[in-house]
mmCIF file of C-alpha atoms in Angstrom:
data_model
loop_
_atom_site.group_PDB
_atom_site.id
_atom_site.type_symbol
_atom_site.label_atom_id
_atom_site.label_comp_id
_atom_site.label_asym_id
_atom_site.label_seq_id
_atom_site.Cartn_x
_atom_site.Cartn_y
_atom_site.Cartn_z
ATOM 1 C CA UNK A 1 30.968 29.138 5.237
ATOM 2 C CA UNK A 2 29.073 27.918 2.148
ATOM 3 C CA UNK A 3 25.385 27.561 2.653
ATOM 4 C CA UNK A 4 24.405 23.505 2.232
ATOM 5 C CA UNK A 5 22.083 24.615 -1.179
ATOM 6 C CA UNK A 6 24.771 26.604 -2.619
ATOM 7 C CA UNK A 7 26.982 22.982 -2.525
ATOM 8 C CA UNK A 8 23.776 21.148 -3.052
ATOM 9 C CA UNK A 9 23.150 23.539 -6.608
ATOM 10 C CA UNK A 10 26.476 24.025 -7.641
ATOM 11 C CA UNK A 11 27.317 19.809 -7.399
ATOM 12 C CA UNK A 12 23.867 20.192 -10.518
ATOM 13 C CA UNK A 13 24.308 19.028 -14.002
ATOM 14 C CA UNK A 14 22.436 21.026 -17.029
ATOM 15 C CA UNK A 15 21.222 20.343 -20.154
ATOM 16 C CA UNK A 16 19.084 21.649 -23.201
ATOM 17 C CA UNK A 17 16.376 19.696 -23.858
ATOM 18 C CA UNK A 18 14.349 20.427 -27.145
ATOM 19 C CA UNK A 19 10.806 20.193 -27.981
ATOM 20 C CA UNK A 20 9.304 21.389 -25.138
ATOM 21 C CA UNK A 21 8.778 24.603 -26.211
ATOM 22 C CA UNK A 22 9.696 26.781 -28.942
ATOM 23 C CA UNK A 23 13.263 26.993 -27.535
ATOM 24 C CA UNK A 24 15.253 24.735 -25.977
ATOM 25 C CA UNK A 25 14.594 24.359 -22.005
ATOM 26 C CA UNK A 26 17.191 24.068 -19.453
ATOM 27 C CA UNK A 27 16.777 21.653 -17.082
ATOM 28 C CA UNK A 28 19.121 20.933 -13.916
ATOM 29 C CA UNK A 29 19.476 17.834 -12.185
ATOM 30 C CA UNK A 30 21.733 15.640 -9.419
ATOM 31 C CA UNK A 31 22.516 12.321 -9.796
ATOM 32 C CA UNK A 32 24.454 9.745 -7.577
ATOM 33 C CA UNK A 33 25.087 6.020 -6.996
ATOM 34 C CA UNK A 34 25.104 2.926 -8.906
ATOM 35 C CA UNK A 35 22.619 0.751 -9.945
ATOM 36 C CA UNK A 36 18.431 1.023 -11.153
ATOM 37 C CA UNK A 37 17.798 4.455 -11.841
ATOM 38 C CA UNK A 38 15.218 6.348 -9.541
ATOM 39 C CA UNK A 39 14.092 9.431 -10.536
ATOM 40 C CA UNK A 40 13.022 11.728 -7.681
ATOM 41 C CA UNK A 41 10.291 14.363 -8.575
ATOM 42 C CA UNK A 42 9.708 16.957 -6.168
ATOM 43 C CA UNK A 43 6.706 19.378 -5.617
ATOM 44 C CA UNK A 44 5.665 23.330 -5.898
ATOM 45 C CA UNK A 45 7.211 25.575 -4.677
ATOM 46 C CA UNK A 46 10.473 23.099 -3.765
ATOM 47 C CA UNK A 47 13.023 21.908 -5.548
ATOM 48 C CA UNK A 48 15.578 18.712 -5.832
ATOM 49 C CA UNK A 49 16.923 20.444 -2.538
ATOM 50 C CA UNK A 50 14.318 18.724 -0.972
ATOM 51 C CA UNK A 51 16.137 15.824 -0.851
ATOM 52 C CA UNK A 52 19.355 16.720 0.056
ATOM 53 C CA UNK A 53 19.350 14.394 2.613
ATOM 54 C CA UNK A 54 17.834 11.324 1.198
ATOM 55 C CA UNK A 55 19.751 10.957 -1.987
ATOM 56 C CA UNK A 56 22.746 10.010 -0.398
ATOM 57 C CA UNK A 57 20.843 7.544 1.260
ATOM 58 C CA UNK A 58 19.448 6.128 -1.384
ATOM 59 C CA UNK A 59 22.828 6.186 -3.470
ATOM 60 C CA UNK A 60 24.096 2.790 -1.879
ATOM 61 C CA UNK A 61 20.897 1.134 -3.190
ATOM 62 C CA UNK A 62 20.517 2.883 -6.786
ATOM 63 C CA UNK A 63 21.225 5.293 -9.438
ATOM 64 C CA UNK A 64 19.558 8.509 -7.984
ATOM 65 C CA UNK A 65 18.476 10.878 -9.965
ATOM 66 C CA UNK A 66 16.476 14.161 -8.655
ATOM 67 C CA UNK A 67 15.879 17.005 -11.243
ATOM 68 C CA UNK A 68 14.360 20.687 -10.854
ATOM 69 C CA UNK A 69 10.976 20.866 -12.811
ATOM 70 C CA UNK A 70 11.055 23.583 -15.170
ATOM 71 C CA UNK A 71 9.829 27.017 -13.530
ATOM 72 C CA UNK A 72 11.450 25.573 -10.221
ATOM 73 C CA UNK A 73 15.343 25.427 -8.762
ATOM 74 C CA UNK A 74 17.357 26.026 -11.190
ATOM 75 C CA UNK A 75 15.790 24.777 -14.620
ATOM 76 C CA UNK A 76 14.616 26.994 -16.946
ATOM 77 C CA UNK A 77 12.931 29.927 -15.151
ATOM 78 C CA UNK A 78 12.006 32.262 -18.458
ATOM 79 C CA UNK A 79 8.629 33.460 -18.587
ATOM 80 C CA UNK A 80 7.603 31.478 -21.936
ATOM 81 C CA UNK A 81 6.543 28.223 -21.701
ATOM 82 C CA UNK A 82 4.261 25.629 -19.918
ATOM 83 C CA UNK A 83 4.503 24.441 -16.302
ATOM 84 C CA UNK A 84 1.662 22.193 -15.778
ATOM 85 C CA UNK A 85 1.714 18.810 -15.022
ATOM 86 C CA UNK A 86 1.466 17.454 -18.645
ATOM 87 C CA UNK A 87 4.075 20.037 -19.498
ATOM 88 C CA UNK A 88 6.376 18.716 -16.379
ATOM 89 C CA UNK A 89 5.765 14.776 -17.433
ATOM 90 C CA UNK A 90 6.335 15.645 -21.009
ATOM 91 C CA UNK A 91 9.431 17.106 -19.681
ATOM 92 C CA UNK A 92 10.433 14.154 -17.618
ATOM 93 C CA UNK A 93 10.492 12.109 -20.600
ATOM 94 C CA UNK A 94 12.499 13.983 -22.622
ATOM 95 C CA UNK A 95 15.314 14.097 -19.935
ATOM 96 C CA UNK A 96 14.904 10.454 -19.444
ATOM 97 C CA UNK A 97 15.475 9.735 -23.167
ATOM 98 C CA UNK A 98 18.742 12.647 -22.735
ATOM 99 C CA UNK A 99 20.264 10.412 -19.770
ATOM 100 C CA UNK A 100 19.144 6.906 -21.771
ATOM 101 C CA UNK A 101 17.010 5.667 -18.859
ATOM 102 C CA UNK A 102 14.288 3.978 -20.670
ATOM 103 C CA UNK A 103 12.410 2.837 -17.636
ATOM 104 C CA UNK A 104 13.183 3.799 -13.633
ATOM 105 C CA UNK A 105 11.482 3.858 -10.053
ATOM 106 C CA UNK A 106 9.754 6.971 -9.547
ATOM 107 C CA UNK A 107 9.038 8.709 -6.660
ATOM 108 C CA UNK A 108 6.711 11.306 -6.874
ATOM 109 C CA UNK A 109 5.858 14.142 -3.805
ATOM 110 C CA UNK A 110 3.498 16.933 -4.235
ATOM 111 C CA UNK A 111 2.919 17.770 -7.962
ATOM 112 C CA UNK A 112 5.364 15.659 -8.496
ATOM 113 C CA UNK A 113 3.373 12.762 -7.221
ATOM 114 C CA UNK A 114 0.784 14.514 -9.961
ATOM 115 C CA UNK A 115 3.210 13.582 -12.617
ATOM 116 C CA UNK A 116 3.728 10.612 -11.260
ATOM 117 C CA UNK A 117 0.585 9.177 -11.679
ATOM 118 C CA UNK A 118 0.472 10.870 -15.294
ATOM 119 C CA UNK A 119 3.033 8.626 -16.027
ATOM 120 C CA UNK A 120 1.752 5.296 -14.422
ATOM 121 C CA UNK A 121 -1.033 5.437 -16.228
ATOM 122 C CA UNK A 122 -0.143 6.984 -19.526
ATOM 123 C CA UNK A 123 3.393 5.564 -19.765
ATOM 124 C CA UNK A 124 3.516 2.426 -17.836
ATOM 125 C CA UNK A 125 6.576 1.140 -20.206
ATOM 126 C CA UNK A 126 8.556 4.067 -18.562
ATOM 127 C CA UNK A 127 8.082 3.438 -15.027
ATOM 128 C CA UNK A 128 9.175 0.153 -12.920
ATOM 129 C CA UNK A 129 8.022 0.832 -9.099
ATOM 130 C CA UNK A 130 6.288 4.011 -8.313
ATOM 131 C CA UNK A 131 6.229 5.689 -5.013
ATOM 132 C CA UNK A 132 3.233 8.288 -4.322
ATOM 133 C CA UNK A 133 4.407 10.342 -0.725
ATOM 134 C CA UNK A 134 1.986 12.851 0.274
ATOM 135 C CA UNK A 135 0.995 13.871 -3.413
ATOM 136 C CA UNK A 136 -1.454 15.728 -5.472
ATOM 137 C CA UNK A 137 -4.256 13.851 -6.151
ATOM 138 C CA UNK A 138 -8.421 14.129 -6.365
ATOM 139 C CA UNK A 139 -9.712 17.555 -6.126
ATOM 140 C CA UNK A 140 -7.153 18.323 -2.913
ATOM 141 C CA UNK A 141 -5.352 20.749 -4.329
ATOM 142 C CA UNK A 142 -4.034 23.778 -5.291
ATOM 143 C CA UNK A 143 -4.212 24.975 -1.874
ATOM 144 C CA UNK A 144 -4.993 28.313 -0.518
ATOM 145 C CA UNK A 145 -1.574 29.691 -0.176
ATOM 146 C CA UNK A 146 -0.786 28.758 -4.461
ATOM 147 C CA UNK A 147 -3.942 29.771 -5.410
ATOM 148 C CA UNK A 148 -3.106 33.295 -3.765
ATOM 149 C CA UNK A 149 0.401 33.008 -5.368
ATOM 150 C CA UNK A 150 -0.812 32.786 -8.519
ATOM 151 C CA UNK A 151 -2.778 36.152 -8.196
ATOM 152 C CA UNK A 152 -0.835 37.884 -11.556
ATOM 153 C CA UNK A 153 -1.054 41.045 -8.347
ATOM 154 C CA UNK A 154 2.285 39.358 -6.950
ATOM 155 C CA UNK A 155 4.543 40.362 -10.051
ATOM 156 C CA UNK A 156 4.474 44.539 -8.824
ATOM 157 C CA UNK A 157 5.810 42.948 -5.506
ATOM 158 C CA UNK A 158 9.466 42.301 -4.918
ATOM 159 C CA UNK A 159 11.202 39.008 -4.442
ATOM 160 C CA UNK A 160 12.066 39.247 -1.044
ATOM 161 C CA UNK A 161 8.502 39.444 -0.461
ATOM 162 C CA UNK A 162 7.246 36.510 -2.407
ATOM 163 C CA UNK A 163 10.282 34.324 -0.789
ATOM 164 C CA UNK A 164 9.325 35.345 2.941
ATOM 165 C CA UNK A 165 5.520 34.205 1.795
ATOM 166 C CA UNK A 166 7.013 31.130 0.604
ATOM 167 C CA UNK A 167 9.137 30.514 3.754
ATOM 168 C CA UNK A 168 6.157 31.506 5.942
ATOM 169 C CA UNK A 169 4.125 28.334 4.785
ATOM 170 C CA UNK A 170 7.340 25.797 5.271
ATOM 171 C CA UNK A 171 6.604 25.471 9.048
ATOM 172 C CA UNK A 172 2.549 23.952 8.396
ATOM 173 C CA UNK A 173 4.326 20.841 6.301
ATOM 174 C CA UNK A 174 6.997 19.971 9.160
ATOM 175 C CA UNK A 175 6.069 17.333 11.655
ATOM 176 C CA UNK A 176 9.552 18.093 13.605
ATOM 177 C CA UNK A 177 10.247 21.549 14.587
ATOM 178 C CA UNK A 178 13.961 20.965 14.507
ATOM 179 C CA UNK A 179 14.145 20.074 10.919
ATOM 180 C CA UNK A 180 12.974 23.794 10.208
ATOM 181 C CA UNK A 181 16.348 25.420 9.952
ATOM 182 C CA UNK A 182 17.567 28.685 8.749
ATOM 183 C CA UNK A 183 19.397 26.446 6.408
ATOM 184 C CA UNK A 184 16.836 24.631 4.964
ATOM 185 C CA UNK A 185 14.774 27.537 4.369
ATOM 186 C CA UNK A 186 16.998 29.663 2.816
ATOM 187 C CA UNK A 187 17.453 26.440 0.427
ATOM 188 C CA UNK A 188 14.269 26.005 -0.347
ATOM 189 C CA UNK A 189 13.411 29.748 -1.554
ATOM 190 C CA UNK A 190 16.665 30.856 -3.107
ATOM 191 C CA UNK A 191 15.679 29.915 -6.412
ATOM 192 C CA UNK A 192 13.237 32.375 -6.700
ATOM 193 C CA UNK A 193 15.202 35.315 -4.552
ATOM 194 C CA UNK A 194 15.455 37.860 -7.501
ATOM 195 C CA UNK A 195 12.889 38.676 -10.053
ATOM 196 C CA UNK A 196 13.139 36.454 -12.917
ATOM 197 C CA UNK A 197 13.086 33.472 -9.841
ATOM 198 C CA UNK A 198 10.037 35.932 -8.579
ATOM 199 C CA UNK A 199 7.645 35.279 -11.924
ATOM 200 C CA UNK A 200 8.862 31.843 -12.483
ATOM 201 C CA UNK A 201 7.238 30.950 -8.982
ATOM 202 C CA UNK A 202 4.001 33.186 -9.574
ATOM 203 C CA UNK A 203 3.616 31.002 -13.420
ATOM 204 C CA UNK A 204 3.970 27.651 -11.419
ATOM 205 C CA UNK A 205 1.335 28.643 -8.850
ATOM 206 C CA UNK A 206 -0.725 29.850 -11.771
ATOM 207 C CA UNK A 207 -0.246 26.659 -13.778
ATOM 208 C CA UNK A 208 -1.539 24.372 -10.766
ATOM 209 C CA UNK A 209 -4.621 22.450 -12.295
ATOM 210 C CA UNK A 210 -6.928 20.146 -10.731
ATOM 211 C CA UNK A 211 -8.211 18.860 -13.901
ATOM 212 C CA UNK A 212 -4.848 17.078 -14.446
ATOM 213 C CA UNK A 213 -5.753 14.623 -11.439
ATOM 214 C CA UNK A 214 -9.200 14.632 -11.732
ATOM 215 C CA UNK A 215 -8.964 12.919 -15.104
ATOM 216 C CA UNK A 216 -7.001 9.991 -13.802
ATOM 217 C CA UNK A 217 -9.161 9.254 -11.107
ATOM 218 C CA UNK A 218 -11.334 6.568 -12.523
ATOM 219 C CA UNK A 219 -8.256 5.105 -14.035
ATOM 220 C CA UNK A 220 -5.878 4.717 -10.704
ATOM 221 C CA UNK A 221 -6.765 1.060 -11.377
ATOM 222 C CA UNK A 222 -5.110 0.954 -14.753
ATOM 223 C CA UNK A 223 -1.409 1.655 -13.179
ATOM 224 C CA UNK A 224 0.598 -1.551 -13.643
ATOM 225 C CA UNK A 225 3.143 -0.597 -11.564
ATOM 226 C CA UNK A 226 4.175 -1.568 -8.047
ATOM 227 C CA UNK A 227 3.071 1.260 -6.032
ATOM 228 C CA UNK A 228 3.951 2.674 -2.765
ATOM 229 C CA UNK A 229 1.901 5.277 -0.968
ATOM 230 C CA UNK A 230 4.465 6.508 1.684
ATOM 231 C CA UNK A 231 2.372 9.240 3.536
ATOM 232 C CA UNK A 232 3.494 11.359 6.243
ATOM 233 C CA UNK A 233 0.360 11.117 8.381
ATOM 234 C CA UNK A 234 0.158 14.952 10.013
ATOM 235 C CA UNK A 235 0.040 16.680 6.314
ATOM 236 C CA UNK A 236 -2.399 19.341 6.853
ATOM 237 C CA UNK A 237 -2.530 19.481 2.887
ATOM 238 C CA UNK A 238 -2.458 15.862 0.967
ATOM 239 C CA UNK A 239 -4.174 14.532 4.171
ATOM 240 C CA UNK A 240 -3.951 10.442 4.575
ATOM 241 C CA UNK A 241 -7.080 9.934 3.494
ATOM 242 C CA UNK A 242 -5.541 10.512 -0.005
ATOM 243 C CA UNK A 243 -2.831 8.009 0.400
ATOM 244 C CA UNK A 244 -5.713 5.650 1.787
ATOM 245 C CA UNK A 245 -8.126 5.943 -1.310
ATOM 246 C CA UNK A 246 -5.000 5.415 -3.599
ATOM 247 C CA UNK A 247 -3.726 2.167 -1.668
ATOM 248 C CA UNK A 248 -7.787 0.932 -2.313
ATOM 249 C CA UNK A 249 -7.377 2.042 -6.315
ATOM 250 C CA UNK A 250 -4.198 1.150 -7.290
ATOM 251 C CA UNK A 251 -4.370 -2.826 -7.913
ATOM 252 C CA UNK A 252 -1.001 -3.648 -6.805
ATOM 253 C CA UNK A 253 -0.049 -0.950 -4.085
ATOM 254 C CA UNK A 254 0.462 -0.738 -0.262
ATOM 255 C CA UNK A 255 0.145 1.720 2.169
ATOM 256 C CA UNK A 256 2.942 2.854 4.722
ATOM 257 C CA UNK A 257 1.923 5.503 6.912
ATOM 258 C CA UNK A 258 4.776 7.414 8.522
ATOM 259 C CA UNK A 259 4.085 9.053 12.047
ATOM 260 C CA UNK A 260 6.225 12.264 13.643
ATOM 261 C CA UNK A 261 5.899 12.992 9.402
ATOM 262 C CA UNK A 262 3.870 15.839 7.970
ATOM 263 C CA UNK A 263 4.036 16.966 4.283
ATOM 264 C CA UNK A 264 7.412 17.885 3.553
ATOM 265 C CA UNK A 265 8.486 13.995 4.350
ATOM 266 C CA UNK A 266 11.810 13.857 2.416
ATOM 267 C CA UNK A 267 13.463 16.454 4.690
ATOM 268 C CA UNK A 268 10.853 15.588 7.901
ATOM 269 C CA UNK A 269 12.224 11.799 8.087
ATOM 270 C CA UNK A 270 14.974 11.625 5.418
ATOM 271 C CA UNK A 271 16.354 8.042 7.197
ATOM 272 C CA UNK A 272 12.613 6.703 7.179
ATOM 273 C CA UNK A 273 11.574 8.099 3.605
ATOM 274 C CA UNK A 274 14.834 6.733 2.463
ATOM 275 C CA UNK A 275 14.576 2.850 4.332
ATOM 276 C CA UNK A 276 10.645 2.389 3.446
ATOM 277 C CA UNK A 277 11.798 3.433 -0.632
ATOM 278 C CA UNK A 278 14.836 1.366 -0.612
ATOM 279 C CA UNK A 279 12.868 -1.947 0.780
ATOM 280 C CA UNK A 280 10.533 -1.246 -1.843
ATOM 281 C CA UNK A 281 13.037 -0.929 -5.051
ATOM 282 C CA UNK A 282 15.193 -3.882 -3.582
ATOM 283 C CA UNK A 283 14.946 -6.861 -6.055
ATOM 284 C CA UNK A 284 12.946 -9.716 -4.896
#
């Protein structure tokens, strides 16, 4: 029996996208439904697998669109280039100039939620309704377990052993202990289950920069967008106060906190994360 992220990877597009380094960058994405385009961004150390349950969801109501950040799933894993936020926004541009999407809803999680708010407030002509859930933000982050990860000690060590300490920190983000399955584990870490995979995820945690989001902090009130802080109230990590303070800053946002919801919300409450986001995009 096929495992559900061997389906989930092998149903990926890929593309080259130039500029972004000194050679051309692969980057993989899905993409379903009809309609505005959302653009899912997901977070260290996941990948678009993380919403393998919401984007068919969300396909009835829009065009969805969920790529792998370079270093992560399976874009571009070689050990030469930039994985920082600014690197991850810049590429999130590019690819949205490759599809033709000149402006979509973005939903950002976890360092995705970093770039996110990058491009609210750098590149408000790109983005039409933004969704923050459980992101980066402040001075919050990296936490302990990345900053460990990123320890350059972890390249002499061998896959399996950087995937189990990946695995072991799934089970802290998950409200509901019945979402943690084999299956979704196994998902989530297969990416990086043989060596190139193994230094991709040790340059992401090492890229992980505070600065990035400290340096839009006094200018959360320039995002134009309508904004949506969905936040999975039990997140040990990006705790609600975050989603709070960024429903105060953001002129035109609201809050929606989700209970029985911890950090991981896409694959926590995949029916909730996907009702609250498709209210929100729904034309007035």
């Amino acid at each position: 029996m096929q495992h559900p992220h061997v389906a989930f990877q092998s149903g990926q597009k890929t593309a080259e996208l130039e500029g972004l380094s000194h050679r051309p960058l692969k980057v993989a994405w899905t993409e379903s439904g009809h309609g505005a385009p959302i653009i899912l961004l997901h977070g260290i150390p996941t990948w678009s697998y993380l919403y393998h349950d919401v984007i068919p969801l969300l396909a009835s109501h829009a065009h969805v669109i969920a790529p792998d950040f370079l270093g992560h799933g399976y874009s571009d894993k070689r050990d030469f280039f930039d994985r920082s936020l600014l690197a991850q926004t810049a590429m999130i541009l590019r690819f949205m100039d490759h599809l033709g999407v000149d402006r979509a809803h973005i939903v950002g999680h976890d360092t995705g939620g970093g770039v996110a708010l990058i491009m609210g407030i750098h590149h408000p002509e790109r983005v039409d309704k933004l969704v923050l859930t459980n992101v980066v933000a402040y001075d919050s982050w990296p936490i302990d377990d990345m900053i460990a990860l990123g320890n350059p000690s972890w390249r002499s060590k061998p896959p399996k052993e950087v995937c189990d300490f990946l695995a072991s920190g799934l089970p802290d983000g998950l409200f509901n202990a019945d979402r943690l399955t084999p299956a979704f584990i196994a998902g989530i870490v297969a990416p990086y289950n043989d060596e190139e995979g193994k230094i991709s995820m040790i340059r992401n945690a090492s890229a992980l920069n505070s600065n990035h989001t400290t340096m839009l902090v006094d200018r959360h009130g320039e995002i134009q967008a309508k904004t949506l802080c969905l936040w999975g109230v039990h997140d040990p990590w990006q705790t609600i106060r975050d989603g709070e303070r960024l429903a105060r800053e953001i002129p035109n946002a609201q809050l929606v906190r989700v209970e029985n919801a911890s950090h991981w919300i896409p694959h926590d409450t995949p029916e909730k994360f996907a009702s609250e986001i498709a209210k929100f995009i729904a034309p007035a």
